[in-house]
């Protein structure tokens, strides 16, 4: 340092250690990648064989399990946004798998439920996706599966509490 000038250090260029953050090691990213890969492994079943999108499968599964729901309730239940629900419902309705009825308590809302064809498809798909789920989970020992479920429940509870704190 001559003549009172401060020494400046050059900033490393991007990709050369400038930022210690690495996306591929970021836990939420890793979860998203895992969820996507598992979802794609399931999509092979209902997409290739039954020409259903992921969103359509989720709506079909939600209605198959719950009986009847409004589109508004399907969004949070299936983790789909309003547009995804709308497109999936339209596709399933066009294929003859779901029917809409007017909600007697709210004429603006529509109650959605599976048709006989939708129920038959649901009964066909459930064993297939359950089998694929089992094939995926076979990568884990039984005690690891139980631990994973406990860990996921705790992480979801924590994330839910953080979301409530933000509200």
Tab-separated table of C-alpha atoms in Angstrom:
chain	number	residue	atom	x	y	z
A	1	UNK	CA	0.000	0.000	0.000
A	2	UNK	CA	1.734	3.136	-1.227
A	3	UNK	CA	0.659	6.708	-0.782
A	4	UNK	CA	-2.421	5.964	1.354
A	5	UNK	CA	-4.280	4.017	-1.308
A	6	UNK	CA	-6.138	0.935	-0.197
A	7	UNK	CA	-5.460	-2.320	-1.872
A	8	UNK	CA	-8.439	-3.600	-3.835
A	9	UNK	CA	-9.062	-7.238	-4.433
A	10	UNK	CA	-10.545	-8.328	-7.695
A	11	UNK	CA	-13.912	-10.015	-7.442
A	12	UNK	CA	-13.862	-13.570	-8.739
A	13	UNK	CA	-15.877	-14.090	-11.885
A	14	UNK	CA	-19.150	-16.012	-11.687
A	15	UNK	CA	-18.573	-19.722	-11.525
A	16	UNK	CA	-15.113	-19.219	-10.021
A	17	UNK	CA	-15.922	-19.436	-6.344
A	18	UNK	CA	-17.494	-15.983	-6.057
A	19	UNK	CA	-20.471	-17.416	-4.228
A	20	UNK	CA	-20.286	-20.385	-1.865
A	21	UNK	CA	-23.928	-21.167	-2.627
A	22	UNK	CA	-24.362	-24.150	-4.905
A	23	UNK	CA	-27.903	-24.798	-6.093
A	24	UNK	CA	-27.429	-28.541	-6.465
A	25	UNK	CA	-26.563	-28.783	-2.749
A	26	UNK	CA	-29.518	-26.619	-1.665
A	27	UNK	CA	-31.994	-28.830	0.208
A	28	UNK	CA	-35.202	-27.411	-1.366
A	29	UNK	CA	-33.679	-27.885	-4.816
A	30	UNK	CA	-32.687	-31.465	-4.012
A	31	UNK	CA	-36.234	-32.184	-2.825
A	32	UNK	CA	-37.691	-30.634	-5.973
A	33	UNK	CA	-35.418	-32.745	-8.193
A	34	UNK	CA	-36.304	-35.904	-6.274
A	35	UNK	CA	-40.027	-35.133	-6.429
A	36	UNK	CA	-39.769	-34.466	-10.166
A	37	UNK	CA	-37.913	-37.726	-10.854
A	38	UNK	CA	-40.356	-39.784	-8.812
A	39	UNK	CA	-43.266	-38.037	-10.456
A	40	UNK	CA	-41.813	-38.775	-13.896
A	41	UNK	CA	-41.417	-42.440	-12.950
A	42	UNK	CA	-45.137	-42.483	-12.124
A	43	UNK	CA	-46.097	-40.443	-15.172
A	44	UNK	CA	-44.794	-43.281	-17.335
A	45	UNK	CA	-47.684	-45.389	-16.051
A	46	UNK	CA	-50.646	-43.096	-16.463
A	47	UNK	CA	-49.213	-40.916	-19.216
A	48	UNK	CA	-48.066	-43.566	-21.640
A	49	UNK	CA	-50.795	-46.136	-20.979
A	50	UNK	CA	-53.794	-43.911	-20.286
A	51	UNK	CA	-52.867	-40.589	-21.906
A	52	UNK	CA	-53.248	-38.624	-18.667
A	53	UNK	CA	-51.175	-35.632	-17.651
A	54	UNK	CA	-49.740	-35.365	-14.153
A	55	UNK	CA	-52.390	-32.781	-13.263
A	56	UNK	CA	-55.175	-34.976	-14.626
A	57	UNK	CA	-53.904	-37.916	-12.575
A	58	UNK	CA	-53.862	-35.809	-9.419
A	59	UNK	CA	-57.423	-34.611	-9.996
A	60	UNK	CA	-58.563	-38.153	-10.797
A	61	UNK	CA	-56.861	-39.477	-7.644
A	62	UNK	CA	-58.294	-36.696	-5.477
A	63	UNK	CA	-61.838	-37.311	-6.705
A	64	UNK	CA	-61.385	-41.073	-6.540
A	65	UNK	CA	-60.378	-40.844	-2.914
A	66	UNK	CA	-62.725	-38.057	-1.771
A	67	UNK	CA	-65.799	-38.691	-3.901
A	68	UNK	CA	-66.782	-35.177	-4.897
A	69	UNK	CA	-64.994	-31.851	-4.565
A	70	UNK	CA	-65.166	-28.326	-5.906
A	71	UNK	CA	-62.443	-27.090	-8.229
A	72	UNK	CA	-61.533	-24.565	-5.544
A	73	UNK	CA	-60.890	-27.386	-3.040
A	74	UNK	CA	-59.005	-29.482	-5.581
A	75	UNK	CA	-56.224	-26.912	-5.957
A	76	UNK	CA	-54.784	-27.036	-2.441
A	77	UNK	CA	-55.513	-30.752	-2.094
A	78	UNK	CA	-53.633	-31.645	-5.272
A	79	UNK	CA	-50.999	-28.882	-4.961
A	80	UNK	CA	-52.046	-27.553	-8.365
A	81	UNK	CA	-52.674	-23.924	-9.186
A	82	UNK	CA	-56.022	-22.663	-10.462
A	83	UNK	CA	-55.014	-22.853	-14.148
A	84	UNK	CA	-53.640	-26.402	-13.808
A	85	UNK	CA	-56.862	-27.521	-12.113
A	86	UNK	CA	-58.957	-25.866	-14.809
A	87	UNK	CA	-57.035	-27.523	-17.650
A	88	UNK	CA	-57.017	-30.921	-15.949
A	89	UNK	CA	-60.736	-30.741	-15.208
A	90	UNK	CA	-61.478	-29.754	-18.817
A	91	UNK	CA	-59.377	-32.639	-20.152
A	92	UNK	CA	-60.948	-35.183	-17.816
A	93	UNK	CA	-64.424	-33.893	-18.565
A	94	UNK	CA	-63.796	-34.074	-22.312
A	95	UNK	CA	-62.550	-37.654	-21.927
A	96	UNK	CA	-65.714	-38.546	-20.003
A	97	UNK	CA	-63.984	-39.234	-16.683
A	98	UNK	CA	-65.580	-36.487	-14.601
A	99	UNK	CA	-68.889	-34.675	-14.460
A	100	UNK	CA	-69.822	-31.255	-13.073
A	101	UNK	CA	-72.926	-30.492	-11.058
A	102	UNK	CA	-74.133	-27.194	-9.708
A	103	UNK	CA	-73.427	-26.715	-6.001
A	104	UNK	CA	-76.802	-26.180	-4.330
A	105	UNK	CA	-75.238	-24.008	-1.612
A	106	UNK	CA	-73.241	-21.837	-4.051
A	107	UNK	CA	-74.509	-21.635	-7.626
A	108	UNK	CA	-71.193	-20.188	-8.815
A	109	UNK	CA	-69.317	-23.314	-7.701
A	110	UNK	CA	-69.402	-26.658	-9.439
A	111	UNK	CA	-69.164	-30.004	-7.710
A	112	UNK	CA	-66.886	-32.401	-9.585
A	113	UNK	CA	-67.055	-36.153	-9.338
A	114	UNK	CA	-65.897	-39.174	-11.273
A	115	UNK	CA	-68.192	-40.749	-13.839
A	116	UNK	CA	-68.443	-44.548	-14.042
A	117	UNK	CA	-65.651	-44.451	-16.629
A	118	UNK	CA	-63.574	-42.271	-14.293
A	119	UNK	CA	-64.153	-44.640	-11.376
A	120	UNK	CA	-63.124	-47.599	-13.545
A	121	UNK	CA	-59.954	-45.787	-14.626
A	122	UNK	CA	-59.172	-44.855	-11.023
A	123	UNK	CA	-59.583	-48.502	-9.906
A	124	UNK	CA	-57.278	-49.577	-12.749
A	125	UNK	CA	-54.600	-46.994	-11.974
A	126	UNK	CA	-54.376	-47.225	-8.187
A	127	UNK	CA	-52.753	-50.674	-8.092
A	128	UNK	CA	-50.317	-49.657	-10.831
A	129	UNK	CA	-49.144	-46.477	-9.095
A	130	UNK	CA	-49.030	-48.261	-5.729
A	131	UNK	CA	-46.809	-50.926	-7.286
A	132	UNK	CA	-44.521	-48.281	-8.818
A	133	UNK	CA	-44.365	-46.489	-5.453
A	134	UNK	CA	-43.342	-49.783	-3.850
A	135	UNK	CA	-40.617	-50.316	-6.461
A	136	UNK	CA	-39.218	-46.869	-5.685
A	137	UNK	CA	-39.385	-47.367	-1.924
A	138	UNK	CA	-37.625	-50.737	-2.182
A	139	UNK	CA	-34.425	-48.683	-2.438
A	140	UNK	CA	-34.826	-48.130	1.328
A	141	UNK	CA	-34.723	-50.552	4.226
A	142	UNK	CA	-37.999	-50.645	6.214
A	143	UNK	CA	-36.494	-48.655	9.089
A	144	UNK	CA	-35.201	-46.041	6.616
A	145	UNK	CA	-38.696	-45.722	5.120
A	146	UNK	CA	-40.178	-45.163	8.569
A	147	UNK	CA	-37.478	-42.608	9.362
A	148	UNK	CA	-38.068	-40.829	6.045
A	149	UNK	CA	-41.785	-40.527	6.750
A	150	UNK	CA	-41.100	-39.116	10.235
A	151	UNK	CA	-38.548	-36.670	8.830
A	152	UNK	CA	-40.887	-35.502	6.056
A	153	UNK	CA	-43.697	-34.976	8.568
A	154	UNK	CA	-41.424	-32.905	10.827
A	155	UNK	CA	-40.146	-30.821	7.929
A	156	UNK	CA	-43.677	-30.201	6.681
A	157	UNK	CA	-44.779	-29.172	10.169
A	158	UNK	CA	-41.838	-26.755	10.382
A	159	UNK	CA	-42.512	-25.314	6.929
A	160	UNK	CA	-46.216	-24.931	7.790
A	161	UNK	CA	-45.323	-23.086	10.986
A	162	UNK	CA	-43.041	-20.732	9.067
A	163	UNK	CA	-45.829	-20.050	6.583
A	164	UNK	CA	-48.219	-19.253	9.437
A	165	UNK	CA	-45.643	-16.884	10.930
A	166	UNK	CA	-45.586	-15.000	7.607
A	167	UNK	CA	-49.356	-14.612	7.480
